[in-house]
Short mmCIF file of C-alpha atoms in Angstrom, two decimals:
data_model
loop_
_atom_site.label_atom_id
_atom_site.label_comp_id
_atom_site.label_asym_id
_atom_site.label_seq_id
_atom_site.Cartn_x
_atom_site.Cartn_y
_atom_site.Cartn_z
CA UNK A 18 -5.11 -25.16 -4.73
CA UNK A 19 -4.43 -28.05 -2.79
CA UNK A 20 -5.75 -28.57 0.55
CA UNK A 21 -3.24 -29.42 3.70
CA UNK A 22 -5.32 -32.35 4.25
CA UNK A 23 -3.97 -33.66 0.03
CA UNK A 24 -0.24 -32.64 0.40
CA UNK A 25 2.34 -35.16 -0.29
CA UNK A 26 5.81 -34.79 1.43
CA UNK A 27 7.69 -31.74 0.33
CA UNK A 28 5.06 -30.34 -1.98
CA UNK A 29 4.99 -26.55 -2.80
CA UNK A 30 1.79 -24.78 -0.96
CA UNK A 31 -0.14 -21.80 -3.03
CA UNK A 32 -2.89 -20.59 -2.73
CA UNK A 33 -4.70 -19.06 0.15
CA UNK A 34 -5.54 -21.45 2.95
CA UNK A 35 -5.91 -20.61 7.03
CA UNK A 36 -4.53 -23.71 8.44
CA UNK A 37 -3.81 -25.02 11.97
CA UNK A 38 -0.25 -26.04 13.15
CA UNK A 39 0.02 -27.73 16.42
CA UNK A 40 3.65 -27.26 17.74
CA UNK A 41 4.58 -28.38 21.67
CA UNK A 42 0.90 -28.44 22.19
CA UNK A 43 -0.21 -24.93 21.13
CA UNK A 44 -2.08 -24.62 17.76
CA UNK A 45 -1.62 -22.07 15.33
CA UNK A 46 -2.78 -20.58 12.02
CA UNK A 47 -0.45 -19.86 9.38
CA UNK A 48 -1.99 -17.95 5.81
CA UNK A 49 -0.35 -18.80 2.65
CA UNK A 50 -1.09 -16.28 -0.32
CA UNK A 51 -0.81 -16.58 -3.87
CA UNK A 52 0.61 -12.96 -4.54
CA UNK A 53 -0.40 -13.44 -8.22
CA UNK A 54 -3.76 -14.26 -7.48
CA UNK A 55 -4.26 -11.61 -5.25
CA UNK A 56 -2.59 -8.83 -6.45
CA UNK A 57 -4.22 -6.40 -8.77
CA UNK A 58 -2.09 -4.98 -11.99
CA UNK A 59 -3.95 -3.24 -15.30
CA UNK A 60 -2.62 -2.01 -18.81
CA UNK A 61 -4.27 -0.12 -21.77
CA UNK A 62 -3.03 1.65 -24.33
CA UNK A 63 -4.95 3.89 -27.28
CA UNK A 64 -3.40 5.36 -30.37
CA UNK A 65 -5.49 8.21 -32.46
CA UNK A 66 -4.62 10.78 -35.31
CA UNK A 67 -6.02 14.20 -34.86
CA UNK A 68 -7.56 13.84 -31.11
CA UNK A 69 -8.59 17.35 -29.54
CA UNK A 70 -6.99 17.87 -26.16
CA UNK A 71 -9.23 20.13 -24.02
CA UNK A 72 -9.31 21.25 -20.55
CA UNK A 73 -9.62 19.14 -17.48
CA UNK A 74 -9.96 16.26 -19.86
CA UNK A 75 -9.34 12.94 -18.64
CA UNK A 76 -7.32 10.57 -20.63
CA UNK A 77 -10.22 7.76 -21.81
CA UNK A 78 -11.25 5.58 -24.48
CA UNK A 79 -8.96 3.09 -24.63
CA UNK A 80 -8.82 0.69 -27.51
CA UNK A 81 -6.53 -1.43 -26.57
CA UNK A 82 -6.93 -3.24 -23.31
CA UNK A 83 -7.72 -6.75 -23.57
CA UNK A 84 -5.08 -10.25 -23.91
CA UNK A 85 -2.16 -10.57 -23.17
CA UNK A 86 -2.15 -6.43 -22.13
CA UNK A 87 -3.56 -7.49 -18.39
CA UNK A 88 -6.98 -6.29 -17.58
CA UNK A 89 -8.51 -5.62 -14.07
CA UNK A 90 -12.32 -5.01 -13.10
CA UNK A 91 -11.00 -1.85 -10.99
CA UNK A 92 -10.10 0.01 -14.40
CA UNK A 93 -12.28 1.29 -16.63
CA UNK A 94 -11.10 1.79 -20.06
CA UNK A 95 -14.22 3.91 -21.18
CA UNK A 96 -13.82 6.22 -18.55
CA UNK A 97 -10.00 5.96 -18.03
CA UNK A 98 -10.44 5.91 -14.21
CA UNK A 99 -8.95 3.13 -11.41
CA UNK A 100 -11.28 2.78 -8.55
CA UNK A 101 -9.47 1.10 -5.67
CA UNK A 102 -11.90 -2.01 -4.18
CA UNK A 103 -9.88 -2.05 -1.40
CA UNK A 104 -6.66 -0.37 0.81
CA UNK A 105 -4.25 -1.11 -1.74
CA UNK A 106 -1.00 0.44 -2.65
CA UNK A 107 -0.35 0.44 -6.39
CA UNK A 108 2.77 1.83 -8.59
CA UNK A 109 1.01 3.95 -11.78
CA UNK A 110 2.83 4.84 -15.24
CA UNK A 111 1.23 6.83 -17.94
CA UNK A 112 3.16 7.15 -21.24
CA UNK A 113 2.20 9.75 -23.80
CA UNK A 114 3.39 10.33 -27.29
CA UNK A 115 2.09 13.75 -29.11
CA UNK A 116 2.79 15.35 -32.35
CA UNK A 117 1.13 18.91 -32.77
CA UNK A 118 2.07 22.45 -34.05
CA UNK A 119 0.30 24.04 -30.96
CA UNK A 120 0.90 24.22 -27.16
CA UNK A 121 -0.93 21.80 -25.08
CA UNK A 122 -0.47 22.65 -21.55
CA UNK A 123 0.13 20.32 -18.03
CA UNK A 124 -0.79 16.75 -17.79
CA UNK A 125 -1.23 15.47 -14.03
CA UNK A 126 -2.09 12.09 -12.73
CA UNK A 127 -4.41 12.67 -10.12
CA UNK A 128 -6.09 10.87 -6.98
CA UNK A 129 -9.86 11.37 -6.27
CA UNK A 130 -10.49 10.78 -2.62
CA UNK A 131 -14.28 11.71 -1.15
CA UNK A 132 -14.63 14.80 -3.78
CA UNK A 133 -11.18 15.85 -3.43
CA UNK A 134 -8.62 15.32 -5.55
CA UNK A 135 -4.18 16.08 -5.08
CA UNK A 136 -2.13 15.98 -7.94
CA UNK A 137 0.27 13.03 -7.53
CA UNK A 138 2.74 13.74 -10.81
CA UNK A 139 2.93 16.45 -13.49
CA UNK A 140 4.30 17.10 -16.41
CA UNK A 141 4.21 20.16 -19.09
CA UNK A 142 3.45 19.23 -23.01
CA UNK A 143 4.39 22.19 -25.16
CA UNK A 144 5.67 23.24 -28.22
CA UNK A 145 9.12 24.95 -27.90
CA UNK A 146 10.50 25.95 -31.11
CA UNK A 147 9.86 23.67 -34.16
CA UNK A 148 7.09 23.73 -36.41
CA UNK A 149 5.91 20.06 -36.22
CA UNK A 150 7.07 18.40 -32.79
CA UNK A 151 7.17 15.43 -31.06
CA UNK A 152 7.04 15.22 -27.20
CA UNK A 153 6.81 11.93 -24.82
CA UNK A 154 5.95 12.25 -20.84
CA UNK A 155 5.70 9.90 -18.65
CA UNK A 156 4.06 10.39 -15.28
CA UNK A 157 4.80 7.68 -12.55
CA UNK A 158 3.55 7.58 -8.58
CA UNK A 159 3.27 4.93 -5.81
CA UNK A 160 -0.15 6.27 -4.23
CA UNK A 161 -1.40 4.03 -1.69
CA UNK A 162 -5.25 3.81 -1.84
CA UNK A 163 -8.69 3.44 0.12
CA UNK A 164 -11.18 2.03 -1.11
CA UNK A 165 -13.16 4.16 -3.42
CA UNK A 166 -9.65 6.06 -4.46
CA UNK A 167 -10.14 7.05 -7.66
CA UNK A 168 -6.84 7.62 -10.06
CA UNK A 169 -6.99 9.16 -13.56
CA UNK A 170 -4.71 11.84 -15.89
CA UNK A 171 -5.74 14.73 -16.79
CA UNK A 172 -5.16 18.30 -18.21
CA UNK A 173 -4.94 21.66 -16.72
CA UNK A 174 -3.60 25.00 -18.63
CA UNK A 175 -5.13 23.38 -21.85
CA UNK A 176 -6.74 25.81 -24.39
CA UNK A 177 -7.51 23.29 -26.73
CA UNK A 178 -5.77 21.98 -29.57
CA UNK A 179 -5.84 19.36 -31.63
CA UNK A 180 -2.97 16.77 -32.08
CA UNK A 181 -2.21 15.19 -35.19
CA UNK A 182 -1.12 12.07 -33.40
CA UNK A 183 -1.63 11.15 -30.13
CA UNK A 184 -0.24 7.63 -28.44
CA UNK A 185 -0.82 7.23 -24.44
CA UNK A 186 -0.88 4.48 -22.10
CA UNK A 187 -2.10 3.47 -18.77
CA UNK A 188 -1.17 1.17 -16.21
CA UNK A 189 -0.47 0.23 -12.69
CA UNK A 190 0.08 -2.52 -10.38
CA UNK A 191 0.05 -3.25 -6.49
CA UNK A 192 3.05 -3.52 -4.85
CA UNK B 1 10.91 -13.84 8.41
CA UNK B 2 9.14 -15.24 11.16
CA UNK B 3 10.22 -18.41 12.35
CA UNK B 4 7.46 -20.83 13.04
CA UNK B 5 8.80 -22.05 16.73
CA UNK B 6 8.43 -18.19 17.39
CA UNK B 7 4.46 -17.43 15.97
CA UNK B 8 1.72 -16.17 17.72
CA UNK B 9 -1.96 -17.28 16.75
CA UNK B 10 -3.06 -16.57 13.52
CA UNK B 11 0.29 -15.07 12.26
CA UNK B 12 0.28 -14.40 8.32
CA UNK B 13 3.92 -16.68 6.83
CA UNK B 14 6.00 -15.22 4.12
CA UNK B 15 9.36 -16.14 3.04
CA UNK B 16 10.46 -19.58 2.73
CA UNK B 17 10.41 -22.19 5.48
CA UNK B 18 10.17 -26.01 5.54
CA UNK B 19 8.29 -26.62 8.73
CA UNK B 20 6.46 -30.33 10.09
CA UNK B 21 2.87 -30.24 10.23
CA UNK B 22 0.80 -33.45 10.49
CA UNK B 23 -2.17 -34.56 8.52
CA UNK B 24 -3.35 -37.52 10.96
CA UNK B 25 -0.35 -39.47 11.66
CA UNK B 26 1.99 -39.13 8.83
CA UNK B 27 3.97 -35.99 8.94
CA UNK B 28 3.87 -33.55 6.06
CA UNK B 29 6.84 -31.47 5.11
CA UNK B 30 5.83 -28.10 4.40
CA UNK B 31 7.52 -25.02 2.46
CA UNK B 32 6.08 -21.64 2.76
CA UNK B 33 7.42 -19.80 -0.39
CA UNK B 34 7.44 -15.95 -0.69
CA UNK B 35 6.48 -15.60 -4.33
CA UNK B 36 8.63 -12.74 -4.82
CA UNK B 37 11.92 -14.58 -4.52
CA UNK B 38 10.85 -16.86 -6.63
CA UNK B 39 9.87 -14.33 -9.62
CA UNK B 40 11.60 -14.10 -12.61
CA UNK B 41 13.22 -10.67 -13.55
CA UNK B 42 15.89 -9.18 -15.75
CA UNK B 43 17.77 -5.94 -17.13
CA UNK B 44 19.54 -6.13 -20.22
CA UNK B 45 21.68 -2.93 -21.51
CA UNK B 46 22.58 -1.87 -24.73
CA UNK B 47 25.48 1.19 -24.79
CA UNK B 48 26.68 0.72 -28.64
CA UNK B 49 28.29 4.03 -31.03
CA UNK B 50 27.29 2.36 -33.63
CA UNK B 51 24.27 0.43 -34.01
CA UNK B 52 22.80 -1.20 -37.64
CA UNK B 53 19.00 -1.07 -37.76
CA UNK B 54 16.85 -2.18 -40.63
CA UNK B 55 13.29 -2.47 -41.18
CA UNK B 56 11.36 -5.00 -38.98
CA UNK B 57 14.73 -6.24 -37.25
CA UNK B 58 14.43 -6.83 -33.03
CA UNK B 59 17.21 -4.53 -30.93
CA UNK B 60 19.55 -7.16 -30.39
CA UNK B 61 22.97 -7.91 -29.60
CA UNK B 62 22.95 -6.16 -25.89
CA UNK B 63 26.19 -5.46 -24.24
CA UNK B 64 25.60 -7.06 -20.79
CA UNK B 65 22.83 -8.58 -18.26
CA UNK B 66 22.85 -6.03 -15.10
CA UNK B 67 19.76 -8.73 -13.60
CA UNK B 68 20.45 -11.82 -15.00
CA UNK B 69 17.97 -14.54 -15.94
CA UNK B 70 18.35 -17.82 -18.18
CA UNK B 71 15.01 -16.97 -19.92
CA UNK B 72 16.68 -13.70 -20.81
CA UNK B 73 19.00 -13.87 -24.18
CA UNK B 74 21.70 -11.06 -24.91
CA UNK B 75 22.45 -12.17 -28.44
CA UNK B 76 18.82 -11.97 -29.61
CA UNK B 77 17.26 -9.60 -27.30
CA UNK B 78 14.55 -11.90 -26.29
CA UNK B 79 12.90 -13.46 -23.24
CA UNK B 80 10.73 -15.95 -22.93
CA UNK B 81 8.48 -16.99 -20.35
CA UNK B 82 9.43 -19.91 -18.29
CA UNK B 83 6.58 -19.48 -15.66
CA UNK B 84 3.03 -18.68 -16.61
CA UNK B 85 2.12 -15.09 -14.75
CA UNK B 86 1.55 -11.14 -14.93
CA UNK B 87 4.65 -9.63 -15.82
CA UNK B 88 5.76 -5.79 -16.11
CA UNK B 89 8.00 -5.01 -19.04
CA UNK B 90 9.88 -1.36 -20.14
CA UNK B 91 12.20 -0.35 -22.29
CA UNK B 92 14.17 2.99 -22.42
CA UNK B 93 16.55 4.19 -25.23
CA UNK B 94 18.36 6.91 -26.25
CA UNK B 95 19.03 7.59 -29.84
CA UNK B 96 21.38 10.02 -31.86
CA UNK B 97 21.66 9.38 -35.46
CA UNK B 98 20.83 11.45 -39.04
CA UNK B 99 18.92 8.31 -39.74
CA UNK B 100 14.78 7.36 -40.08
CA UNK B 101 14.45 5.08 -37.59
CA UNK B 102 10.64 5.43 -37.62
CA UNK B 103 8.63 3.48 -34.96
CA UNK B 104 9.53 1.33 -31.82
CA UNK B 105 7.25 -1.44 -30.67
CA UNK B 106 7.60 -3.99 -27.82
CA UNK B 107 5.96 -7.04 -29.00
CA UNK B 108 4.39 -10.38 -27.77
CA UNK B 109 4.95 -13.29 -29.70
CA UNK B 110 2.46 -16.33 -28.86
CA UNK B 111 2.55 -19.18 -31.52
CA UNK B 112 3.96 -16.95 -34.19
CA UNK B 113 1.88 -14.34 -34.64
CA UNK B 114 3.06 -10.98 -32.65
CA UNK B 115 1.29 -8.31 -31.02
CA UNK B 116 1.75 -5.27 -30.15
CA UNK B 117 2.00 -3.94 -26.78
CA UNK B 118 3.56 -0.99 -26.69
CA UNK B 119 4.38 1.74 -29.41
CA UNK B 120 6.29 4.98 -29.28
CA UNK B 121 7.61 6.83 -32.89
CA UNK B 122 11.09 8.29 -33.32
CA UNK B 123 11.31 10.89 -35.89
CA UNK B 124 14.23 12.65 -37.26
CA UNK B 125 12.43 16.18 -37.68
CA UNK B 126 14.43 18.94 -38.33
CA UNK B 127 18.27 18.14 -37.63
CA UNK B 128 20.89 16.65 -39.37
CA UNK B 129 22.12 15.13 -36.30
CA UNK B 130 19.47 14.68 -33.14
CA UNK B 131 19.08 12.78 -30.30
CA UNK B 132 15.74 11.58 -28.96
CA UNK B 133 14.88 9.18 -26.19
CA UNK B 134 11.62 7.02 -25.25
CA UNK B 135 9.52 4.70 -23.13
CA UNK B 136 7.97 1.75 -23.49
CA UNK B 137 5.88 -0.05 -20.71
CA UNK B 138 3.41 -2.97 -20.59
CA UNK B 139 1.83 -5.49 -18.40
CA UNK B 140 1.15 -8.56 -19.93
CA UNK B 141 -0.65 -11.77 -18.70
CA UNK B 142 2.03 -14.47 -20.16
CA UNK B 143 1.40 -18.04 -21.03
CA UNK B 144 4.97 -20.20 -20.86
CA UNK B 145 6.67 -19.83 -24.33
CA UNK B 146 5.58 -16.48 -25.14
CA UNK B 147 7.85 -14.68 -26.36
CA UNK B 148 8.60 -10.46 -25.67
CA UNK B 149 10.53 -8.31 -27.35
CA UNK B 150 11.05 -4.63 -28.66
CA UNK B 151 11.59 -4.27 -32.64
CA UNK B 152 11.59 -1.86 -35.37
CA UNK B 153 8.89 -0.74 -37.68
CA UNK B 154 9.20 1.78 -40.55
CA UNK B 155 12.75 2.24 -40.79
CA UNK B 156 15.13 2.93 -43.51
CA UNK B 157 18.52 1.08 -42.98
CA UNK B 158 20.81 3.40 -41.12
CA UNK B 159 23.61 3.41 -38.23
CA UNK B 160 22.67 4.71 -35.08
CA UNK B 161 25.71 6.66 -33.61
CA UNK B 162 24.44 6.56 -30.30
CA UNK B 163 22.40 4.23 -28.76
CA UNK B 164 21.60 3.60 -25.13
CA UNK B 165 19.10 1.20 -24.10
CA UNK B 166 17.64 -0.61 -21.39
CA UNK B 167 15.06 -3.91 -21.71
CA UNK B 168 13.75 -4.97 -18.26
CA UNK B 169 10.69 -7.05 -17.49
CA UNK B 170 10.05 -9.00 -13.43
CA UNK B 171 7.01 -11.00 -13.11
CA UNK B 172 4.52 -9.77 -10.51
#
């Protein structure tokens, strides 16, 4: 990042640098942000035959979340859960891909805020007619956050079942 | 966007301004860019009644740019990065056909060698004639010349009667 005191005539500023400007005798600070740098974005993905889908289960275990997919420290792939660092407002998407002969129930992406949590998007997974089905869902919310906001999906209305192939992906960025 | 004649103290700058400030005695022209003009972004559609796939082969050929961007090609369904950054991809189709068109997959393509980002299956189960649509997201970090794109994987040759389709990716 290069420092007001190194910049050349018309050069480009990123970066984030609290600088004084002295205009008509009055001095004041201007910030100049590097959105990239500061904004936080995460994807992962996972992809599994014959995965049991029980109740209140959240969606973990990702194996894919490493380069190029873009990682951030505030998601944990293990767990499956986003834990905001800050006030932050980020747009969530959760693809899922299922093929089963049984009923699965309600997926929901949910917030966690101080031991409570809302459901923020839903969407049913079930079996209507045919004997071997496919269904996708995709969930999507802009939640913003406090710090500590936890964000995760999960099931409800799940008896348990297993599906014989199961694709689902995570991921959300600030905006 | 605030003007800089008009800023209180500490005021935070977006947008894009060239404004004097001085370093010592030799004035400095500075410009204040808001990233987000400056981002790359595009939507490229596909609305075709009859669509050739074959095994491996990248959806191609789309009808028109609704978001245009040079790094962006219609004919080969490709974009590649011109500015190093996090970008946020999907694509959304809409398929009719009696044909196995087996899996989708949006790739990244870095030095030759491709991986996947993003996969979602489309199966021909029961009917003759069926329609099924799908998603397919990712955020990728992107080094300049990668390459994304969404192909085929499994298929059998086949025309797709009916396919809709929409590739967009904007860097964050």
């Amino acid at each position: 990042m290069p420092k007001i005191s190194a910049l050349t005539p018309d050069a480009t500023v990123t970066g984030t640098e609290v600088f004084p400007i002295v205009q008509g005798g009055v001095t004041k600070q201007a910030t100049i942000e590097q959105m990239t740098q500061s904004r936080d974005s995460f994807c992962a993905w996972h992809n599994q035959s014959n995965k049991s889908i029980t109740n209140n289960m959240i969606f973990s275990g990702y194996a894919n979340y490493s380069a190029p997919l873009k990682t951030s420290p505030n998601f944990n792939a293990t767990t499956g859960i986003y834990t905001a660092s800050r006030d932050i407002r980020m747009m969530f998407t959760y693809i899922g891909e299922f093929s089963t002969t049984d009923r699965i129930g309600d997926f929901i992406m949910r917030r966690l805020r101080s031991g409570t949590e809302i459901w923020t998007s839903i969407w049913a997974v079930w079996n209507p007619s045919l004997a071997t089905w496919n269904d996708t869902i995709t969930l999507n919310a802009i939640l913003p956050l406090q710090a500590g906001d936890q964000v995760y999906v999960d099931t409800l209305n799940v008896s348990g079942t297993v599906v014989t192939h199961a694709r689902y992906q995570f991921m959300g960025f600030e905006v | 966007m605030a003007k800089i004649s008009e800023l209180p103290s500490a005021t935070t700058l977006d947008g894009t301004e060239t404004i004097p400030a001085m370093d010592g005695t030799t004035p400095v022209s500075l410009e204040l860019n808001r990233m987000t003009e400056h981002k790359d972004s595009f939507t490229m559609l596909m609305n075709d009644t009859s669509y050739s796939v074959t095994q491996d082969a990248i959806f191609d050929d789309f009808d028109n740019m609704e978001n245009s961007s040079p790094n962006a090609n219609l004919s080969t369904g490709i974009f590649t990065v011109a500015n190093a950054g996090v970008y946020y991809f999907t694509f959304q189709a809409q398929f009719e056909t009696s044909a196995h068109i087996g899996d989708v997959r949006m790739v990244m393509r870095r030095s030759s060698i491709e991986t996947n980002v993003s996969i979602h299956s489309v199966k021909n189960l029961t009917d003759e004639n069926w329609g099924d649509m799908y998603a397919l997201a990712s955020i990728l970090d992107l080094q300049v010349g990668d390459e994304v794109y969404v192909k085929g994987q499994y298929q059998s040759a086949g025309v797709v009667t009916l396919t809709r389709a929409a590739f967009s990716g904007v860097q964050l």
